[in-house]
Short mmCIF file of C-alpha atoms in Angstrom, two decimals:
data_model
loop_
_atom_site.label_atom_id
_atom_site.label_comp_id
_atom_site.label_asym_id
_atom_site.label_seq_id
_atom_site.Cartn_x
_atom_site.Cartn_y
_atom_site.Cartn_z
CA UNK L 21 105.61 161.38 91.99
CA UNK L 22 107.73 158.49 92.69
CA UNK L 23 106.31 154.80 91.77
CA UNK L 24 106.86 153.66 95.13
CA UNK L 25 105.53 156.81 96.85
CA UNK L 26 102.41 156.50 94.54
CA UNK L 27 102.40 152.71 95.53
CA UNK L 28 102.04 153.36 99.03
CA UNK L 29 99.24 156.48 98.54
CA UNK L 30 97.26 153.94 96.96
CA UNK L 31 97.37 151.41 99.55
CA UNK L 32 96.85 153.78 102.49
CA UNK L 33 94.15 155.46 100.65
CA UNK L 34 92.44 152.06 99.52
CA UNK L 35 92.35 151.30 103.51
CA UNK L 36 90.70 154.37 104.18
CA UNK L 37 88.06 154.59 102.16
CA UNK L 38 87.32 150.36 102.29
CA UNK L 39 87.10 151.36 107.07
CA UNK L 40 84.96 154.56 105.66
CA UNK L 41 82.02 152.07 103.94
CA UNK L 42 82.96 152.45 99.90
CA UNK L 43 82.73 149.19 98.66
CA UNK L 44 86.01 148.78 96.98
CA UNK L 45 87.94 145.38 96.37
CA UNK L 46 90.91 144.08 95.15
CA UNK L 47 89.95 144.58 91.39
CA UNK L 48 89.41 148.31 91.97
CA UNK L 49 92.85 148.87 93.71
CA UNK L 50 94.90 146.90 90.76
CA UNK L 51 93.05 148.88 87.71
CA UNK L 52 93.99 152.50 89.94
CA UNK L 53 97.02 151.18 90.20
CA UNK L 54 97.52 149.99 86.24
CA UNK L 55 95.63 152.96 85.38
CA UNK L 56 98.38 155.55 86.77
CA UNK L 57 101.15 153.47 86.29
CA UNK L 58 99.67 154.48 82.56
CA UNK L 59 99.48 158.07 83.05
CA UNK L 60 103.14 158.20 84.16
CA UNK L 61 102.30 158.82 87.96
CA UNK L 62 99.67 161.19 87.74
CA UNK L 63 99.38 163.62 90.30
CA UNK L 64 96.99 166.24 92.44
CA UNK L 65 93.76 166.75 90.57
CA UNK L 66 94.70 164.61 87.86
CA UNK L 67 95.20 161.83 90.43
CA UNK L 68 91.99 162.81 92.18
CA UNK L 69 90.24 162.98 89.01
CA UNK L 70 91.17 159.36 87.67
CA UNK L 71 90.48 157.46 91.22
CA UNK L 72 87.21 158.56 91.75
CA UNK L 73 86.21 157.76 88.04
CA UNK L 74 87.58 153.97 89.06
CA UNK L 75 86.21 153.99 92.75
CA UNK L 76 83.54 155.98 93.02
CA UNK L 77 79.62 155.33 92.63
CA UNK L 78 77.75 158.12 93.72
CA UNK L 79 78.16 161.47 95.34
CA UNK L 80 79.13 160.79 98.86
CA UNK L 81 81.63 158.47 98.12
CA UNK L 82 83.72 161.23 95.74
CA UNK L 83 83.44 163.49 98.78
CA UNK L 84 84.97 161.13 101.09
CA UNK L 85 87.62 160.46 98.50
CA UNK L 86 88.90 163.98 98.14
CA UNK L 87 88.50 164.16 101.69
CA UNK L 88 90.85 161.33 102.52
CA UNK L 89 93.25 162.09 99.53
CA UNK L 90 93.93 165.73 101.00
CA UNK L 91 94.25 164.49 104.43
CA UNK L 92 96.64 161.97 103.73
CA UNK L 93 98.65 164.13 101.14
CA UNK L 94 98.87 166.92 104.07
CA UNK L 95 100.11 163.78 106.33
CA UNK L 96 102.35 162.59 103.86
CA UNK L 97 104.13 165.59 101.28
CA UNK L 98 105.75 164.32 97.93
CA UNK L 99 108.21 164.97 96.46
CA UNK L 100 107.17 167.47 93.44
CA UNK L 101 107.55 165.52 89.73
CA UNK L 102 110.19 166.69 88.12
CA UNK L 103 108.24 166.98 84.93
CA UNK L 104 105.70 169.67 86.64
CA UNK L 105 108.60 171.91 87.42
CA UNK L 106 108.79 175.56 85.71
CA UNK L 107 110.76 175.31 82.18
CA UNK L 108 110.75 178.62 81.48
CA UNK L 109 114.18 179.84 80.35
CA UNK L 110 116.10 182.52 82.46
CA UNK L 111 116.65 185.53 80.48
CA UNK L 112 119.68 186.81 78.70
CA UNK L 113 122.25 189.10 81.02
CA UNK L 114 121.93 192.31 79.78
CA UNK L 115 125.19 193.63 78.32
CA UNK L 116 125.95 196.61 81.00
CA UNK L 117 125.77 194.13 83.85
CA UNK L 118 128.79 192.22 84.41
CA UNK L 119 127.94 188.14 84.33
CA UNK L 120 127.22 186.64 87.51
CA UNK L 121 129.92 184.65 88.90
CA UNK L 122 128.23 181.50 90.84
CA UNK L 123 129.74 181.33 94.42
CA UNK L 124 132.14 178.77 95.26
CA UNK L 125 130.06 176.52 97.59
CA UNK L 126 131.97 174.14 100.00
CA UNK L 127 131.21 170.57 99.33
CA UNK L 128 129.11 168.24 102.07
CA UNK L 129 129.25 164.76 102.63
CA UNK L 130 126.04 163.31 100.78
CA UNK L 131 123.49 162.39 103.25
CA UNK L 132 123.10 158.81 104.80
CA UNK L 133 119.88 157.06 103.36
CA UNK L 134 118.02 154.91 106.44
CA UNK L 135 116.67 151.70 104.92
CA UNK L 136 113.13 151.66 104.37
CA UNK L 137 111.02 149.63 106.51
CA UNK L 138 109.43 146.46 104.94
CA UNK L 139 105.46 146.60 104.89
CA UNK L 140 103.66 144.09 106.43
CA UNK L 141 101.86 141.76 103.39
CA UNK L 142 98.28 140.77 104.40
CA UNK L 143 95.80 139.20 101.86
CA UNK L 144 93.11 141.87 100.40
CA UNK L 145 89.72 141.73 100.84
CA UNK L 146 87.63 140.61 96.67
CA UNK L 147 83.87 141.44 96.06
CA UNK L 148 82.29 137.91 94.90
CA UNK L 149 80.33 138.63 91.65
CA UNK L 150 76.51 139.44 91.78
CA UNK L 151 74.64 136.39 91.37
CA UNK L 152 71.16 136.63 89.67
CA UNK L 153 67.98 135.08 90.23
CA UNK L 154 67.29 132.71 87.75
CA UNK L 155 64.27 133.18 85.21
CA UNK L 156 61.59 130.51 84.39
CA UNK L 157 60.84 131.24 80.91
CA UNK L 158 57.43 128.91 80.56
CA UNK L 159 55.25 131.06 82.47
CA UNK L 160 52.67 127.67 81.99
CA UNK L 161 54.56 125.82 84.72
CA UNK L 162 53.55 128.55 87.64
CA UNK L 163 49.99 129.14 88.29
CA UNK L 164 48.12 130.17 91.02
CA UNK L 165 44.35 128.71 89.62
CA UNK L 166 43.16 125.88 91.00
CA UNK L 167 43.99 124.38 87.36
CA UNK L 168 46.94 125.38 85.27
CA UNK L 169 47.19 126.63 81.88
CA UNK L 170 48.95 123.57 80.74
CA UNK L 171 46.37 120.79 82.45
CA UNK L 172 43.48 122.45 80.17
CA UNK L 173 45.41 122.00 77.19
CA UNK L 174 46.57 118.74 77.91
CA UNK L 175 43.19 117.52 78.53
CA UNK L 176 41.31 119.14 75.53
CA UNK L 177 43.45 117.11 73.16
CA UNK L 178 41.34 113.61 74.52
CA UNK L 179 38.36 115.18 72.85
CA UNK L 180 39.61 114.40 69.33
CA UNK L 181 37.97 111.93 67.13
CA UNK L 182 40.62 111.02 64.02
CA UNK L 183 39.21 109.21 60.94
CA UNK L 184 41.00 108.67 58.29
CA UNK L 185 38.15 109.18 55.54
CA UNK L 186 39.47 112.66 53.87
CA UNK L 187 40.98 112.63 50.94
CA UNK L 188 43.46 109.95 49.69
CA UNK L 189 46.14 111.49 49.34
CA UNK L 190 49.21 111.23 52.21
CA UNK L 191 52.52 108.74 51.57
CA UNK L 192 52.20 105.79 52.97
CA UNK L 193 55.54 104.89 52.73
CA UNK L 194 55.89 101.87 54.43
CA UNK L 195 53.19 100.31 52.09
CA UNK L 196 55.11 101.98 48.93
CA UNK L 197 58.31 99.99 50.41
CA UNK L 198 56.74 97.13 50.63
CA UNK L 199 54.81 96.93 47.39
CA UNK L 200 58.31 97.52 45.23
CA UNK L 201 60.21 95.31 47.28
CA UNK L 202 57.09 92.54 46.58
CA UNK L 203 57.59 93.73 43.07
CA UNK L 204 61.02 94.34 42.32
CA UNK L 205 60.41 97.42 40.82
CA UNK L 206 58.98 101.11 42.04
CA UNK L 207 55.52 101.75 39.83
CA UNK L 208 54.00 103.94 41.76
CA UNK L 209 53.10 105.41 45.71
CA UNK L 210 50.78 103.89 47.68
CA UNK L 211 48.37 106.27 48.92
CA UNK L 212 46.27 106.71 52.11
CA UNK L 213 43.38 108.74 53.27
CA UNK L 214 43.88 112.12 55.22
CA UNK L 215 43.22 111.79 59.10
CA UNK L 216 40.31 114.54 60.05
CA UNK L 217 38.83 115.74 63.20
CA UNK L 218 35.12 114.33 63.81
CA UNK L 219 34.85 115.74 67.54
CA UNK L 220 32.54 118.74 68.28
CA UNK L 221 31.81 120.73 71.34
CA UNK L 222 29.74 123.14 72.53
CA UNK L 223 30.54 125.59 75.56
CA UNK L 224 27.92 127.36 77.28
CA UNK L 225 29.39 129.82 79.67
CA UNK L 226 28.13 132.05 81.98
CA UNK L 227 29.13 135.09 81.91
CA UNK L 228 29.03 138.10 84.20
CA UNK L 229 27.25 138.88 87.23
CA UNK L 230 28.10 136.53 89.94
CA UNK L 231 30.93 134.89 87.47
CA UNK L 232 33.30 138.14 87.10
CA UNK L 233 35.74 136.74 89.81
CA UNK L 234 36.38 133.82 87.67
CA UNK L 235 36.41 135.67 84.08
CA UNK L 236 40.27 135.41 84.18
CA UNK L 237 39.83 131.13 84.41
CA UNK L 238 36.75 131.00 82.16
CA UNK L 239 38.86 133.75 79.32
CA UNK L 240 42.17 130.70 79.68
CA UNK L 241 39.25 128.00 79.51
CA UNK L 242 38.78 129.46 75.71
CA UNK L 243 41.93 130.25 74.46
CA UNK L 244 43.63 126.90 75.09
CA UNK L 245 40.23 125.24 74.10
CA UNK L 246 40.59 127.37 70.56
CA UNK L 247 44.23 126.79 70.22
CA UNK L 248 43.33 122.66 70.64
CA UNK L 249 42.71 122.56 66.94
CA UNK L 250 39.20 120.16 67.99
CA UNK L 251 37.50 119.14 64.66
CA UNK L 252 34.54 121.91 65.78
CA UNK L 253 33.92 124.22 68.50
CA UNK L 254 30.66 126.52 69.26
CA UNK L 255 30.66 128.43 71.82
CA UNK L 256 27.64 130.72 73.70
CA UNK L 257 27.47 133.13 76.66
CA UNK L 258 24.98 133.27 78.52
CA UNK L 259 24.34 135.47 81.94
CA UNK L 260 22.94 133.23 85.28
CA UNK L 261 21.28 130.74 83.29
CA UNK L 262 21.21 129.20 80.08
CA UNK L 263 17.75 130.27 78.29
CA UNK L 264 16.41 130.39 74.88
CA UNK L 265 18.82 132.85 73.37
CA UNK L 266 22.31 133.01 73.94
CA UNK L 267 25.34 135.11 73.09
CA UNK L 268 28.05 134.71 70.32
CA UNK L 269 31.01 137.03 72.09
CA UNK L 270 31.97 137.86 75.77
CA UNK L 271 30.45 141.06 75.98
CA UNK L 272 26.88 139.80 75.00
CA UNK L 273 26.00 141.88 71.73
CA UNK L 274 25.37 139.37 69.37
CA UNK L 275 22.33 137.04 70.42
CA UNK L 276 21.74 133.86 68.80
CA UNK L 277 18.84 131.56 69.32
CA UNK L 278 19.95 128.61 71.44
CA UNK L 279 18.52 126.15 68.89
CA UNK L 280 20.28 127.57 66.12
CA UNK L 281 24.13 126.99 68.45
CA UNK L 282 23.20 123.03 68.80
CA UNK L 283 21.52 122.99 65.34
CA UNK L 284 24.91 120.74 64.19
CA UNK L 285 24.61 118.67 67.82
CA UNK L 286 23.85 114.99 67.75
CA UNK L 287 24.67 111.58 69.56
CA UNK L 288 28.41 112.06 69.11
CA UNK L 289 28.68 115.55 70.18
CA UNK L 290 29.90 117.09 73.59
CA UNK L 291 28.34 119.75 75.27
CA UNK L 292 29.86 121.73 78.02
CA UNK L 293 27.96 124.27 80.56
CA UNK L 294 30.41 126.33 82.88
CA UNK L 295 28.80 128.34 85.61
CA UNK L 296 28.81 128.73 89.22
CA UNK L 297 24.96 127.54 89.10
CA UNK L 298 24.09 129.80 92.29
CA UNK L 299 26.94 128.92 94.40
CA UNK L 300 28.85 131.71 94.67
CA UNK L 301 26.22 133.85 96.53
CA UNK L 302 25.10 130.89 98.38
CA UNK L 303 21.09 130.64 98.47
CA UNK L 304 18.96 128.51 96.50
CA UNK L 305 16.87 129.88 93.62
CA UNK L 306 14.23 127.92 92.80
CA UNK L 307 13.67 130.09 89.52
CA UNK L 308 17.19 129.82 88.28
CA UNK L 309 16.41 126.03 89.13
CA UNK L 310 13.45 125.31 87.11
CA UNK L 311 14.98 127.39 83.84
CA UNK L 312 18.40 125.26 84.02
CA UNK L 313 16.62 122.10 84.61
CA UNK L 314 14.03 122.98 81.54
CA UNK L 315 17.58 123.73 79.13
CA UNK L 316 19.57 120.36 80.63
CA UNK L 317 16.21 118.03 79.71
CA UNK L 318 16.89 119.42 76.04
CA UNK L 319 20.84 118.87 76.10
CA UNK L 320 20.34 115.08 77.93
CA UNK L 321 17.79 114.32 74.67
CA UNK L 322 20.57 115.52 71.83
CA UNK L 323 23.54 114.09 73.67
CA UNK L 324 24.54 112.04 76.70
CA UNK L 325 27.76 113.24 76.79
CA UNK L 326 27.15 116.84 79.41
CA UNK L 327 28.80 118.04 81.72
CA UNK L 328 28.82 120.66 84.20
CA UNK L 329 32.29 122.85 85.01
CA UNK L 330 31.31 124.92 88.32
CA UNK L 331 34.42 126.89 89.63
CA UNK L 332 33.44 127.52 92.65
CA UNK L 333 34.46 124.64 95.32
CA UNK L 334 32.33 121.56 96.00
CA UNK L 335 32.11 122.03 99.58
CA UNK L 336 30.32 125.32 98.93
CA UNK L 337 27.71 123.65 96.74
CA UNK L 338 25.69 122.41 99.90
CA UNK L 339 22.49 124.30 100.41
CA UNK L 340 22.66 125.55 97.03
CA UNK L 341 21.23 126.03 93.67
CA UNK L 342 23.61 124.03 92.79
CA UNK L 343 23.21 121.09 94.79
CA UNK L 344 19.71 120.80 92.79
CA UNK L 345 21.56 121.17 89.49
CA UNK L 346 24.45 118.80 90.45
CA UNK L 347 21.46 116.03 90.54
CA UNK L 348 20.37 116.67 87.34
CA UNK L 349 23.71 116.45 85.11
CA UNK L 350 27.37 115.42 86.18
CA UNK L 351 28.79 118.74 88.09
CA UNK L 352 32.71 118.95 88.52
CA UNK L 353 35.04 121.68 89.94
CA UNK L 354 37.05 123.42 88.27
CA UNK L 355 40.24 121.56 89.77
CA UNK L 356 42.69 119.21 88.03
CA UNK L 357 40.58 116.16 89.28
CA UNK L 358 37.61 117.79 88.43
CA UNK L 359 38.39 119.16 85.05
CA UNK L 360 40.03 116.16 83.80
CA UNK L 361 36.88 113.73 85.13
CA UNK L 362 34.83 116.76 82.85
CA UNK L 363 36.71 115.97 80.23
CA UNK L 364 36.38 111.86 80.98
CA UNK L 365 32.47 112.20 80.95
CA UNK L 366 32.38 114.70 77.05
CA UNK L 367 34.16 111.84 75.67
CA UNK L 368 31.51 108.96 76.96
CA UNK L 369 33.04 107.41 79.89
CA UNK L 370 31.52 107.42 83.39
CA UNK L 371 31.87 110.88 85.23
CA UNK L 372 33.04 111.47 88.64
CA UNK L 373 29.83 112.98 90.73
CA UNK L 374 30.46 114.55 94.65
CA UNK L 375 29.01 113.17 97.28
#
């Protein structure tokens, strides 16, 4: 097949199947055409063969493709490649039959060539690129809780008390700089004391029953409060209310005496109860009342820094159990305002309370 004639396939063809719906472009057409100019003008299934490897996707679109190719082959015939043509070698004349004599055949003008029409140029359609979405890597910055991930780490990190009475032994190396240059001479370091955590908190949380909707804010509650590195952190589960004994893992199986869990608590301690206190069935409970009230008196004589983390909304806290609680001990949502003001009251200062 002829370059031009192969030129002019591909072009047609290219047309035809961009009007039929394949989603070809001007990419596609120049690597068919690079391809074959590669393959020496590759032809029938060969040709068919190699275009829908470069142009075709899926089934349908190589059926439309060999339909199209043998429609516009049968429109347009080619002139056969020389290089397909038969090479076999006539045989031999045999000796008994006199050689063939070619007939004379009278010469003809050669035949007048028309001039080939000029096709018109018009610019080609190009596929812009696939663009995709972009991906947020800190998975912190997106929440859908009423407080993120990232605000309950940030905030356990005001809970730290740093004294430097731990061992003396970190550079101080502005000291050492100034001591030789007072000197004139380097003797030896000068040596401070190690900085060490003094804060300690206890959690009681609530857990199950009326609480399960909010397991997945209470479980984030405790990681980032573990991974806060606080000097000391207890923590005890509880079910409804806060009673004598309490619970050393989530799934309640290893009871602990209450007493024993603030056995470390004094003045300078923090002590943190999370629960919906009744709210999230609505109701008031006069029993669930009087036990709460009976474990709060005990926490308000070790420590006066308490406070209450209820995740359920304050406007649902009228009519309550936990409108009796909330007069009792500083009650906060579980809402950036509300946990940060939590965190405000732990460490001393005056607590926010809702009106």
């Amino acid at each position: 097949m002829e370059p031009k004639d192969l030129d002019d396939l591909l072009t047609v063809l290219f047309q035809r199947l961009r009007a039929a719906g394949v989603p070809l472009g001007l990419p596609e057409l120049l690597d068919a055409r690079r391809a074959l100019e590669a393959d020496r003008g590759a032809a029938g299934p060969r040709l068919k063969r190699i275009l829908q490897l470069l142009w075709c996707t899926s089934a349908a679109h190589n059926a439309e493709l060999e339909a199209q190719l043998e429609r516009l082959l049968a429109e347009r015939p080619m002139r056969a490649d020389p290089m397909e043509r038969d090479e076999t070698p006539p045989s031999p004349p045999s000796a008994t039959e006199p050689p063939h004599q070619p007939a004379e055949v009278p010469s003809s003008p050669p035949p007048q060539l028309e001039p080939r029409p000029m096709r018109a140029l018009m610019p080609l359609p190009v596929r812009a690129p696939d663009m995709p979405a972009p991906l947020v890597d800190d998975a912190m910055l997106i929440s859908a809780d009423p407080v993120s991930r990232r605000s309950m780490a940030y905030s356990w990190h005001y809970l730290r008390r740093p004294v430097k009475d731990g061992p003396r032994d970190q550079l101080d190396l502005p000291a050492t700089i100034d001591r030789a240059a007072r000197q004139g001479y380097f003797d030896q370091p000068v040596l401070e004391r190690r900085v060490t955590d003094h804060s300690h908190l206890v959690v009681l949380l609530d857990q199950g029953g009326s609480m399960v909707p909010f397991h997945h804010l209470t479980r984030e509650l405790v990681e980032t409060l573990n991974d806060a590195g606080l000097g000391r952190v207890d923590i005890g589960y509880f079910q409804n209310t806060p009673a004598a004994q309490v619970y050393m893992d989530a799934h309640r199986t290893r009871p602990t005496p209450l007493k024993d869990l603030l056995a470390e608590c004094g003045v300078d301690s923090s002590i943190l109860v999370v629960s919906d206190a009744g709210a999230a069935r609505g109701g008031r409970d006069q029993t669930r009342f009087r036990a709460s009230a009976r474990v709060l008196v005990g926490l308000k004589q070790r420590t006066a820094r308490l406070a209450w983390l209820n995740p359920v909304p304050s406007q649902r806290w009228a009519g309550t159990t936990a409108q009796l609680i909330g007069a009792i001990v500083d009650m906060f949502p579980i809402d950036e305002d509300g946990f940060s003001n939590a965190v405000d009251r732990l460490r001393g200062q005056l607590g926010w309370r809702p009106r």
